[in-house]
JSON list of C-alpha atoms in Angstrom, two decimals:
[
{"chain": "A", "resi": 1, "resn": "UNK", "atom": "CA", "xyz": [0.00, 0.00, 0.00]},
{"chain": "A", "resi": 2, "resn": "UNK", "atom": "CA", "xyz": [2.82, 2.41, 0.81]},
{"chain": "A", "resi": 3, "resn": "UNK", "atom": "CA", "xyz": [4.48, 1.73, -2.55]},
{"chain": "A", "resi": 4, "resn": "UNK", "atom": "CA", "xyz": [1.21, 2.37, -4.40]},
{"chain": "A", "resi": 5, "resn": "UNK", "atom": "CA", "xyz": [0.72, 5.59, -2.45]},
{"chain": "A", "resi": 6, "resn": "UNK", "atom": "CA", "xyz": [4.27, 6.76, -3.15]},
{"chain": "A", "resi": 7, "resn": "UNK", "atom": "CA", "xyz": [4.03, 5.92, -6.86]},
{"chain": "A", "resi": 8, "resn": "UNK", "atom": "CA", "xyz": [0.48, 7.33, -7.11]},
{"chain": "A", "resi": 9, "resn": "UNK", "atom": "CA", "xyz": [-0.93, 4.29, -8.92]},
{"chain": "A", "resi": 10, "resn": "UNK", "atom": "CA", "xyz": [-3.90, 2.01, -8.29]},
{"chain": "A", "resi": 11, "resn": "UNK", "atom": "CA", "xyz": [-2.05, -1.28, -8.59]},
{"chain": "A", "resi": 12, "resn": "UNK", "atom": "CA", "xyz": [1.47, -2.64, -8.80]},
{"chain": "A", "resi": 13, "resn": "UNK", "atom": "CA", "xyz": [2.88, -6.12, -9.42]},
{"chain": "A", "resi": 14, "resn": "UNK", "atom": "CA", "xyz": [5.96, -7.33, -7.59]},
{"chain": "A", "resi": 15, "resn": "UNK", "atom": "CA", "xyz": [8.20, -10.06, -9.04]},
{"chain": "A", "resi": 16, "resn": "UNK", "atom": "CA", "xyz": [10.43, -11.36, -6.28]},
{"chain": "A", "resi": 17, "resn": "UNK", "atom": "CA", "xyz": [13.01, -12.40, -7.16]},
{"chain": "A", "resi": 18, "resn": "UNK", "atom": "CA", "xyz": [13.46, -11.76, -10.89]},
{"chain": "A", "resi": 19, "resn": "UNK", "atom": "CA", "xyz": [14.38, -15.17, -12.39]},
{"chain": "A", "resi": 20, "resn": "UNK", "atom": "CA", "xyz": [18.15, -15.49, -12.65]},
{"chain": "A", "resi": 21, "resn": "UNK", "atom": "CA", "xyz": [18.87, -12.35, -10.66]},
{"chain": "A", "resi": 22, "resn": "UNK", "atom": "CA", "xyz": [19.20, -11.41, -7.00]},
{"chain": "A", "resi": 23, "resn": "UNK", "atom": "CA", "xyz": [16.81, -8.48, -7.37]},
{"chain": "A", "resi": 24, "resn": "UNK", "atom": "CA", "xyz": [13.09, -7.88, -7.25]},
{"chain": "A", "resi": 25, "resn": "UNK", "atom": "CA", "xyz": [11.00, -6.17, -9.90]},
{"chain": "A", "resi": 26, "resn": "UNK", "atom": "CA", "xyz": [8.14, -3.73, -9.44]},
{"chain": "A", "resi": 27, "resn": "UNK", "atom": "CA", "xyz": [5.75, -3.48, -12.38]},
{"chain": "A", "resi": 28, "resn": "UNK", "atom": "CA", "xyz": [3.98, -0.12, -12.51]},
{"chain": "A", "resi": 29, "resn": "UNK", "atom": "CA", "xyz": [1.11, 0.49, -14.97]},
{"chain": "A", "resi": 30, "resn": "UNK", "atom": "CA", "xyz": [1.33, 3.35, -17.44]},
{"chain": "A", "resi": 31, "resn": "UNK", "atom": "CA", "xyz": [-0.78, 6.36, -16.62]},
{"chain": "A", "resi": 32, "resn": "UNK", "atom": "CA", "xyz": [-1.98, 6.39, -20.26]},
{"chain": "A", "resi": 33, "resn": "UNK", "atom": "CA", "xyz": [-3.25, 3.10, -21.65]},
{"chain": "A", "resi": 34, "resn": "UNK", "atom": "CA", "xyz": [-2.38, 2.14, -25.22]},
{"chain": "A", "resi": 35, "resn": "UNK", "atom": "CA", "xyz": [-5.13, 0.76, -27.41]},
{"chain": "A", "resi": 36, "resn": "UNK", "atom": "CA", "xyz": [-3.97, -2.41, -29.18]},
{"chain": "A", "resi": 37, "resn": "UNK", "atom": "CA", "xyz": [-5.82, -2.96, -32.47]},
{"chain": "A", "resi": 38, "resn": "UNK", "atom": "CA", "xyz": [-5.92, -6.36, -34.13]},
{"chain": "A", "resi": 39, "resn": "UNK", "atom": "CA", "xyz": [-5.24, -4.92, -37.58]},
{"chain": "A", "resi": 40, "resn": "UNK", "atom": "CA", "xyz": [-2.06, -3.24, -36.36]},
{"chain": "A", "resi": 41, "resn": "UNK", "atom": "CA", "xyz": [-0.59, -6.36, -34.77]},
{"chain": "A", "resi": 42, "resn": "UNK", "atom": "CA", "xyz": [-1.56, -8.53, -37.74]},
{"chain": "A", "resi": 43, "resn": "UNK", "atom": "CA", "xyz": [0.27, -6.13, -40.05]},
{"chain": "A", "resi": 44, "resn": "UNK", "atom": "CA", "xyz": [3.26, -6.00, -37.70]},
{"chain": "A", "resi": 45, "resn": "UNK", "atom": "CA", "xyz": [3.37, -9.78, -37.57]},
{"chain": "A", "resi": 46, "resn": "UNK", "atom": "CA", "xyz": [3.44, -10.34, -41.34]},
{"chain": "A", "resi": 47, "resn": "UNK", "atom": "CA", "xyz": [7.24, -10.35, -41.51]},
{"chain": "A", "resi": 48, "resn": "UNK", "atom": "CA", "xyz": [7.70, -12.19, -38.19]},
{"chain": "A", "resi": 49, "resn": "UNK", "atom": "CA", "xyz": [5.29, -15.10, -38.51]},
{"chain": "A", "resi": 50, "resn": "UNK", "atom": "CA", "xyz": [6.77, -18.52, -39.33]},
{"chain": "A", "resi": 51, "resn": "UNK", "atom": "CA", "xyz": [5.24, -20.29, -42.31]},
{"chain": "A", "resi": 52, "resn": "UNK", "atom": "CA", "xyz": [2.52, -22.84, -41.65]},
{"chain": "A", "resi": 53, "resn": "UNK", "atom": "CA", "xyz": [2.28, -21.76, -38.04]},
{"chain": "A", "resi": 54, "resn": "UNK", "atom": "CA", "xyz": [-1.02, -22.08, -36.15]},
{"chain": "A", "resi": 55, "resn": "UNK", "atom": "CA", "xyz": [-0.25, -19.21, -33.79]},
{"chain": "A", "resi": 56, "resn": "UNK", "atom": "CA", "xyz": [-2.99, -16.80, -32.74]},
{"chain": "A", "resi": 57, "resn": "UNK", "atom": "CA", "xyz": [-2.14, -13.23, -31.81]},
{"chain": "A", "resi": 58, "resn": "UNK", "atom": "CA", "xyz": [-3.61, -12.09, -28.49]},
{"chain": "A", "resi": 59, "resn": "UNK", "atom": "CA", "xyz": [-1.93, -8.72, -27.93]},
{"chain": "A", "resi": 60, "resn": "UNK", "atom": "CA", "xyz": [1.31, -7.19, -26.64]},
{"chain": "A", "resi": 61, "resn": "UNK", "atom": "CA", "xyz": [3.34, -7.61, -23.48]},
{"chain": "A", "resi": 62, "resn": "UNK", "atom": "CA", "xyz": [4.57, -4.78, -21.22]},
{"chain": "A", "resi": 63, "resn": "UNK", "atom": "CA", "xyz": [7.56, -4.15, -23.49]},
{"chain": "A", "resi": 64, "resn": "UNK", "atom": "CA", "xyz": [5.44, -3.89, -26.64]},
{"chain": "A", "resi": 65, "resn": "UNK", "atom": "CA", "xyz": [6.36, -7.29, -28.09]},
{"chain": "A", "resi": 66, "resn": "UNK", "atom": "CA", "xyz": [3.68, -9.38, -29.78]},
{"chain": "A", "resi": 67, "resn": "UNK", "atom": "CA", "xyz": [2.14, -12.15, -27.68]},
{"chain": "A", "resi": 68, "resn": "UNK", "atom": "CA", "xyz": [0.73, -15.24, -29.38]},
{"chain": "A", "resi": 69, "resn": "UNK", "atom": "CA", "xyz": [-0.47, -18.73, -28.52]},
{"chain": "A", "resi": 70, "resn": "UNK", "atom": "CA", "xyz": [0.16, -21.79, -30.68]},
{"chain": "A", "resi": 71, "resn": "UNK", "atom": "CA", "xyz": [-2.83, -24.04, -31.26]},
{"chain": "A", "resi": 72, "resn": "UNK", "atom": "CA", "xyz": [-0.44, -26.93, -31.87]},
{"chain": "A", "resi": 73, "resn": "UNK", "atom": "CA", "xyz": [0.51, -26.69, -28.20]},
{"chain": "A", "resi": 74, "resn": "UNK", "atom": "CA", "xyz": [-2.96, -25.61, -27.04]},
{"chain": "A", "resi": 75, "resn": "UNK", "atom": "CA", "xyz": [-5.34, -27.79, -29.06]},
{"chain": "A", "resi": 76, "resn": "UNK", "atom": "CA", "xyz": [-8.39, -27.46, -26.77]},
{"chain": "A", "resi": 77, "resn": "UNK", "atom": "CA", "xyz": [-9.35, -23.96, -25.68]},
{"chain": "A", "resi": 78, "resn": "UNK", "atom": "CA", "xyz": [-12.41, -22.84, -23.70]},
{"chain": "A", "resi": 79, "resn": "UNK", "atom": "CA", "xyz": [-13.13, -19.10, -23.63]},
{"chain": "A", "resi": 80, "resn": "UNK", "atom": "CA", "xyz": [-15.36, -18.12, -20.70]},
{"chain": "A", "resi": 81, "resn": "UNK", "atom": "CA", "xyz": [-16.55, -14.83, -19.25]},
{"chain": "A", "resi": 82, "resn": "UNK", "atom": "CA", "xyz": [-19.49, -12.67, -18.30]},
{"chain": "A", "resi": 83, "resn": "UNK", "atom": "CA", "xyz": [-21.76, -10.93, -20.80]},
{"chain": "A", "resi": 84, "resn": "UNK", "atom": "CA", "xyz": [-19.90, -8.08, -22.48]},
{"chain": "A", "resi": 85, "resn": "UNK", "atom": "CA", "xyz": [-16.47, -9.20, -21.28]},
{"chain": "A", "resi": 86, "resn": "UNK", "atom": "CA", "xyz": [-15.13, -9.72, -24.81]},
{"chain": "A", "resi": 87, "resn": "UNK", "atom": "CA", "xyz": [-15.59, -13.43, -25.54]},
{"chain": "A", "resi": 88, "resn": "UNK", "atom": "CA", "xyz": [-16.86, -12.81, -29.07]},
{"chain": "A", "resi": 89, "resn": "UNK", "atom": "CA", "xyz": [-14.14, -10.24, -29.76]},
{"chain": "A", "resi": 90, "resn": "UNK", "atom": "CA", "xyz": [-11.57, -12.82, -28.65]},
{"chain": "A", "resi": 91, "resn": "UNK", "atom": "CA", "xyz": [-13.11, -15.49, -30.90]},
{"chain": "A", "resi": 92, "resn": "UNK", "atom": "CA", "xyz": [-13.18, -13.18, -33.93]},
{"chain": "A", "resi": 93, "resn": "UNK", "atom": "CA", "xyz": [-9.56, -12.19, -33.30]},
{"chain": "A", "resi": 94, "resn": "UNK", "atom": "CA", "xyz": [-8.54, -15.85, -33.27]},
{"chain": "A", "resi": 95, "resn": "UNK", "atom": "CA", "xyz": [-10.31, -16.53, -36.55]},
{"chain": "A", "resi": 96, "resn": "UNK", "atom": "CA", "xyz": [-8.86, -13.41, -38.19]},
{"chain": "A", "resi": 97, "resn": "UNK", "atom": "CA", "xyz": [-5.32, -14.34, -37.11]},
{"chain": "A", "resi": 98, "resn": "UNK", "atom": "CA", "xyz": [-5.62, -17.69, -38.88]},
{"chain": "A", "resi": 99, "resn": "UNK", "atom": "CA", "xyz": [-7.46, -16.46, -41.98]},
{"chain": "A", "resi": 100, "resn": "UNK", "atom": "CA", "xyz": [-5.03, -13.62, -42.68]},
{"chain": "A", "resi": 101, "resn": "UNK", "atom": "CA", "xyz": [-1.90, -15.79, -42.61]},
{"chain": "A", "resi": 102, "resn": "UNK", "atom": "CA", "xyz": [-2.99, -19.26, -43.71]},
{"chain": "A", "resi": 103, "resn": "UNK", "atom": "CA", "xyz": [-4.54, -20.45, -46.96]},
{"chain": "A", "resi": 104, "resn": "UNK", "atom": "CA", "xyz": [-7.46, -22.91, -47.22]},
{"chain": "A", "resi": 105, "resn": "UNK", "atom": "CA", "xyz": [-4.87, -25.55, -48.18]},
{"chain": "A", "resi": 106, "resn": "UNK", "atom": "CA", "xyz": [-3.21, -25.07, -44.78]},
{"chain": "A", "resi": 107, "resn": "UNK", "atom": "CA", "xyz": [-6.17, -24.73, -42.42]},
{"chain": "A", "resi": 108, "resn": "UNK", "atom": "CA", "xyz": [-9.91, -25.44, -42.64]},
{"chain": "A", "resi": 109, "resn": "UNK", "atom": "CA", "xyz": [-12.69, -24.53, -40.23]},
{"chain": "A", "resi": 110, "resn": "UNK", "atom": "CA", "xyz": [-15.85, -26.07, -38.85]},
{"chain": "A", "resi": 111, "resn": "UNK", "atom": "CA", "xyz": [-17.99, -23.34, -37.30]},
{"chain": "A", "resi": 112, "resn": "UNK", "atom": "CA", "xyz": [-21.00, -24.00, -35.07]},
{"chain": "A", "resi": 113, "resn": "UNK", "atom": "CA", "xyz": [-23.19, -21.04, -34.14]},
{"chain": "A", "resi": 114, "resn": "UNK", "atom": "CA", "xyz": [-26.61, -22.04, -32.72]},
{"chain": "A", "resi": 115, "resn": "UNK", "atom": "CA", "xyz": [-27.63, -18.41, -32.12]},
{"chain": "A", "resi": 116, "resn": "UNK", "atom": "CA", "xyz": [-26.82, -17.42, -35.72]},
{"chain": "A", "resi": 117, "resn": "UNK", "atom": "CA", "xyz": [-25.16, -14.20, -34.56]},
{"chain": "A", "resi": 118, "resn": "UNK", "atom": "CA", "xyz": [-21.37, -14.37, -34.27]},
{"chain": "A", "resi": 119, "resn": "UNK", "atom": "CA", "xyz": [-20.03, -16.82, -36.84]},
{"chain": "A", "resi": 120, "resn": "UNK", "atom": "CA", "xyz": [-22.47, -16.53, -39.74]},
{"chain": "A", "resi": 121, "resn": "UNK", "atom": "CA", "xyz": [-20.50, -13.53, -41.05]},
{"chain": "A", "resi": 122, "resn": "UNK", "atom": "CA", "xyz": [-17.77, -16.01, -42.08]},
{"chain": "A", "resi": 123, "resn": "UNK", "atom": "CA", "xyz": [-20.17, -17.91, -44.33]},
{"chain": "A", "resi": 124, "resn": "UNK", "atom": "CA", "xyz": [-18.35, -16.98, -47.55]},
{"chain": "A", "resi": 125, "resn": "UNK", "atom": "CA", "xyz": [-14.71, -17.55, -46.58]},
{"chain": "A", "resi": 126, "resn": "UNK", "atom": "CA", "xyz": [-12.96, -20.35, -48.52]},
{"chain": "A", "resi": 127, "resn": "UNK", "atom": "CA", "xyz": [-11.53, -21.90, -45.33]},
{"chain": "A", "resi": 128, "resn": "UNK", "atom": "CA", "xyz": [-14.86, -23.50, -44.34]},
{"chain": "A", "resi": 129, "resn": "UNK", "atom": "CA", "xyz": [-15.13, -27.28, -44.63]},
{"chain": "A", "resi": 130, "resn": "UNK", "atom": "CA", "xyz": [-18.91, -26.91, -44.60]},
{"chain": "A", "resi": 131, "resn": "UNK", "atom": "CA", "xyz": [-21.40, -24.02, -44.25]},
{"chain": "A", "resi": 132, "resn": "UNK", "atom": "CA", "xyz": [-21.66, -22.45, -40.79]},
{"chain": "A", "resi": 133, "resn": "UNK", "atom": "CA", "xyz": [-23.81, -24.82, -38.71]},
{"chain": "A", "resi": 134, "resn": "UNK", "atom": "CA", "xyz": [-26.79, -23.37, -36.83]},
{"chain": "A", "resi": 135, "resn": "UNK", "atom": "CA", "xyz": [-28.84, -26.55, -36.27]},
{"chain": "A", "resi": 136, "resn": "UNK", "atom": "CA", "xyz": [-27.90, -28.47, -33.07]},
{"chain": "A", "resi": 137, "resn": "UNK", "atom": "CA", "xyz": [-28.59, -31.82, -34.77]},
{"chain": "A", "resi": 138, "resn": "UNK", "atom": "CA", "xyz": [-26.27, -30.95, -37.64]},
{"chain": "A", "resi": 139, "resn": "UNK", "atom": "CA", "xyz": [-23.68, -29.85, -35.10]},
{"chain": "A", "resi": 140, "resn": "UNK", "atom": "CA", "xyz": [-23.65, -33.33, -33.56]},
{"chain": "A", "resi": 141, "resn": "UNK", "atom": "CA", "xyz": [-23.31, -34.93, -37.00]},
{"chain": "A", "resi": 142, "resn": "UNK", "atom": "CA", "xyz": [-20.47, -32.56, -37.90]},
{"chain": "A", "resi": 143, "resn": "UNK", "atom": "CA", "xyz": [-18.57, -33.49, -34.75]},
{"chain": "A", "resi": 144, "resn": "UNK", "atom": "CA", "xyz": [-19.18, -37.18, -35.47]},
{"chain": "A", "resi": 145, "resn": "UNK", "atom": "CA", "xyz": [-17.59, -36.63, -38.90]},
{"chain": "A", "resi": 146, "resn": "UNK", "atom": "CA", "xyz": [-14.68, -34.82, -37.23]},
{"chain": "A", "resi": 147, "resn": "UNK", "atom": "CA", "xyz": [-14.09, -37.87, -35.00]},
{"chain": "A", "resi": 148, "resn": "UNK", "atom": "CA", "xyz": [-13.96, -40.17, -38.04]},
{"chain": "A", "resi": 149, "resn": "UNK", "atom": "CA", "xyz": [-11.57, -37.80, -39.80]},
{"chain": "A", "resi": 150, "resn": "UNK", "atom": "CA", "xyz": [-9.42, -37.56, -36.69]},
{"chain": "A", "resi": 151, "resn": "UNK", "atom": "CA", "xyz": [-9.12, -41.34, -36.41]},
{"chain": "A", "resi": 152, "resn": "UNK", "atom": "CA", "xyz": [-8.26, -41.65, -40.12]},
{"chain": "A", "resi": 153, "resn": "UNK", "atom": "CA", "xyz": [-5.56, -39.01, -39.75]},
{"chain": "A", "resi": 154, "resn": "UNK", "atom": "CA", "xyz": [-4.05, -40.69, -36.71]},
{"chain": "A", "resi": 155, "resn": "UNK", "atom": "CA", "xyz": [-3.89, -43.89, -38.76]},
{"chain": "A", "resi": 156, "resn": "UNK", "atom": "CA", "xyz": [-2.06, -42.10, -41.60]},
{"chain": "A", "resi": 157, "resn": "UNK", "atom": "CA", "xyz": [0.35, -40.41, -39.19]},
{"chain": "A", "resi": 158, "resn": "UNK", "atom": "CA", "xyz": [1.08, -43.77, -37.58]},
{"chain": "A", "resi": 159, "resn": "UNK", "atom": "CA", "xyz": [1.66, -45.47, -40.93]},
{"chain": "A", "resi": 160, "resn": "UNK", "atom": "CA", "xyz": [4.35, -42.92, -41.79]},
{"chain": "A", "resi": 161, "resn": "UNK", "atom": "CA", "xyz": [5.86, -43.40, -38.32]},
{"chain": "A", "resi": 162, "resn": "UNK", "atom": "CA", "xyz": [5.40, -39.75, -37.38]},
{"chain": "A", "resi": 163, "resn": "UNK", "atom": "CA", "xyz": [4.85, -38.40, -33.89]},
{"chain": "A", "resi": 164, "resn": "UNK", "atom": "CA", "xyz": [2.66, -35.47, -34.88]},
{"chain": "A", "resi": 165, "resn": "UNK", "atom": "CA", "xyz": [0.69, -33.92, -37.72]},
{"chain": "A", "resi": 166, "resn": "UNK", "atom": "CA", "xyz": [3.36, -31.34, -38.58]},
{"chain": "A", "resi": 167, "resn": "UNK", "atom": "CA", "xyz": [6.01, -34.03, -39.07]},
{"chain": "A", "resi": 168, "resn": "UNK", "atom": "CA", "xyz": [3.58, -36.00, -41.23]},
{"chain": "A", "resi": 169, "resn": "UNK", "atom": "CA", "xyz": [3.05, -33.07, -43.61]},
{"chain": "A", "resi": 170, "resn": "UNK", "atom": "CA", "xyz": [6.81, -32.44, -43.75]},
{"chain": "A", "resi": 171, "resn": "UNK", "atom": "CA", "xyz": [7.42, -36.07, -44.74]},
{"chain": "A", "resi": 172, "resn": "UNK", "atom": "CA", "xyz": [4.74, -35.88, -47.41]},
{"chain": "A", "resi": 173, "resn": "UNK", "atom": "CA", "xyz": [6.40, -32.76, -48.82]},
{"chain": "A", "resi": 174, "resn": "UNK", "atom": "CA", "xyz": [9.67, -34.68, -49.00]},
{"chain": "A", "resi": 175, "resn": "UNK", "atom": "CA", "xyz": [8.17, -37.32, -51.26]},
{"chain": "A", "resi": 176, "resn": "UNK", "atom": "CA", "xyz": [6.09, -39.76, -49.22]},
{"chain": "A", "resi": 177, "resn": "UNK", "atom": "CA", "xyz": [3.03, -38.67, -51.27]},
{"chain": "A", "resi": 178, "resn": "UNK", "atom": "CA", "xyz": [4.26, -40.99, -54.02]},
{"chain": "A", "resi": 179, "resn": "UNK", "atom": "CA", "xyz": [3.11, -43.87, -51.84]},
{"chain": "A", "resi": 180, "resn": "UNK", "atom": "CA", "xyz": [-0.47, -42.62, -51.75]},
{"chain": "A", "resi": 181, "resn": "UNK", "atom": "CA", "xyz": [-0.14, -40.10, -48.94]},
{"chain": "A", "resi": 182, "resn": "UNK", "atom": "CA", "xyz": [-1.08, -36.46, -49.34]},
{"chain": "A", "resi": 183, "resn": "UNK", "atom": "CA", "xyz": [-0.76, -33.30, -47.31]},
{"chain": "A", "resi": 184, "resn": "UNK", "atom": "CA", "xyz": [-3.71, -32.51, -45.07]},
{"chain": "A", "resi": 185, "resn": "UNK", "atom": "CA", "xyz": [-4.79, -29.12, -43.75]},
{"chain": "A", "resi": 186, "resn": "UNK", "atom": "CA", "xyz": [-5.26, -28.47, -40.07]},
{"chain": "A", "resi": 187, "resn": "UNK", "atom": "CA", "xyz": [-8.91, -28.52, -38.97]},
{"chain": "A", "resi": 188, "resn": "UNK", "atom": "CA", "xyz": [-9.99, -26.01, -36.33]},
{"chain": "A", "resi": 189, "resn": "UNK", "atom": "CA", "xyz": [-13.48, -26.25, -34.81]},
{"chain": "A", "resi": 190, "resn": "UNK", "atom": "CA", "xyz": [-15.11, -23.10, -33.43]},
{"chain": "A", "resi": 191, "resn": "UNK", "atom": "CA", "xyz": [-18.24, -23.43, -31.28]},
{"chain": "A", "resi": 192, "resn": "UNK", "atom": "CA", "xyz": [-20.07, -20.32, -30.08]},
{"chain": "A", "resi": 193, "resn": "UNK", "atom": "CA", "xyz": [-22.32, -20.55, -27.00]},
{"chain": "A", "resi": 194, "resn": "UNK", "atom": "CA", "xyz": [-21.29, -24.11, -26.12]},
{"chain": "A", "resi": 195, "resn": "UNK", "atom": "CA", "xyz": [-23.39, -24.19, -22.94]},
{"chain": "A", "resi": 196, "resn": "UNK", "atom": "CA", "xyz": [-26.60, -23.40, -24.84]},
{"chain": "A", "resi": 197, "resn": "UNK", "atom": "CA", "xyz": [-25.78, -26.00, -27.47]},
{"chain": "A", "resi": 198, "resn": "UNK", "atom": "CA", "xyz": [-25.18, -28.72, -24.88]},
{"chain": "A", "resi": 199, "resn": "UNK", "atom": "CA", "xyz": [-28.51, -27.96, -23.21]},
{"chain": "A", "resi": 200, "resn": "UNK", "atom": "CA", "xyz": [-30.28, -28.67, -26.50]},
{"chain": "A", "resi": 201, "resn": "UNK", "atom": "CA", "xyz": [-28.20, -31.52, -27.90]},
{"chain": "A", "resi": 202, "resn": "UNK", "atom": "CA", "xyz": [-27.49, -33.35, -24.66]},
{"chain": "A", "resi": 203, "resn": "UNK", "atom": "CA", "xyz": [-25.24, -36.36, -24.20]},
{"chain": "A", "resi": 204, "resn": "UNK", "atom": "CA", "xyz": [-24.53, -37.10, -27.87]},
{"chain": "A", "resi": 205, "resn": "UNK", "atom": "CA", "xyz": [-22.83, -33.74, -28.34]},
{"chain": "A", "resi": 206, "resn": "UNK", "atom": "CA", "xyz": [-21.01, -34.02, -25.01]},
{"chain": "A", "resi": 207, "resn": "UNK", "atom": "CA", "xyz": [-19.69, -37.48, -25.94]},
{"chain": "A", "resi": 208, "resn": "UNK", "atom": "CA", "xyz": [-18.48, -36.22, -29.32]},
{"chain": "A", "resi": 209, "resn": "UNK", "atom": "CA", "xyz": [-16.61, -33.30, -27.75]},
{"chain": "A", "resi": 210, "resn": "UNK", "atom": "CA", "xyz": [-15.11, -35.63, -25.14]},
{"chain": "A", "resi": 211, "resn": "UNK", "atom": "CA", "xyz": [-13.83, -37.98, -27.87]},
{"chain": "A", "resi": 212, "resn": "UNK", "atom": "CA", "xyz": [-12.17, -35.12, -29.72]},
{"chain": "A", "resi": 213, "resn": "UNK", "atom": "CA", "xyz": [-10.57, -33.56, -26.65]},
{"chain": "A", "resi": 214, "resn": "UNK", "atom": "CA", "xyz": [-9.18, -36.88, -25.42]},
{"chain": "A", "resi": 215, "resn": "UNK", "atom": "CA", "xyz": [-6.78, -37.13, -28.35]}
]
């Protein structure tokens, strides 16, 4: 409290000790906040982004460097929050990050939007595997298809003796496609208002999601 009073700020964060040093750090917020716009960081990232990367930009750190998360290392993500807290903005930012940098040959989407509000605006993008799904019954069937596709892909990855999907595609690029194998795009599934969807679809949908997230 005395430090906050002396520095005339509402909050501070203390890092004690700083990793690798015998000192402590005191993080003080700027008096003027900087607005971070998605378009700006996407443009800034064009020259920095590795090819075929599934990273999603989420903002900047305290030093102004871009912060991203890699869906290869974070394959199952649940976004939760109160009404108006920015869940939809977060979801749209994720989709935009992938669409801007990856072609339909590199990533494809399955979008489920039972309320027909947030995801239907992506109806015409070429990355969609199927039209945006608004019917709960069709959503369950789409996830059942995704499970079959997932199992088939795991079989192909195993046949080429690869440990992951990225290594599989790299092997195919190096010539394994001559044996009947072909490159496969990543598939990312977006579900808006999952709680509402599960109330309508029940156990079948829950079982399908469980199967996917177990892999």
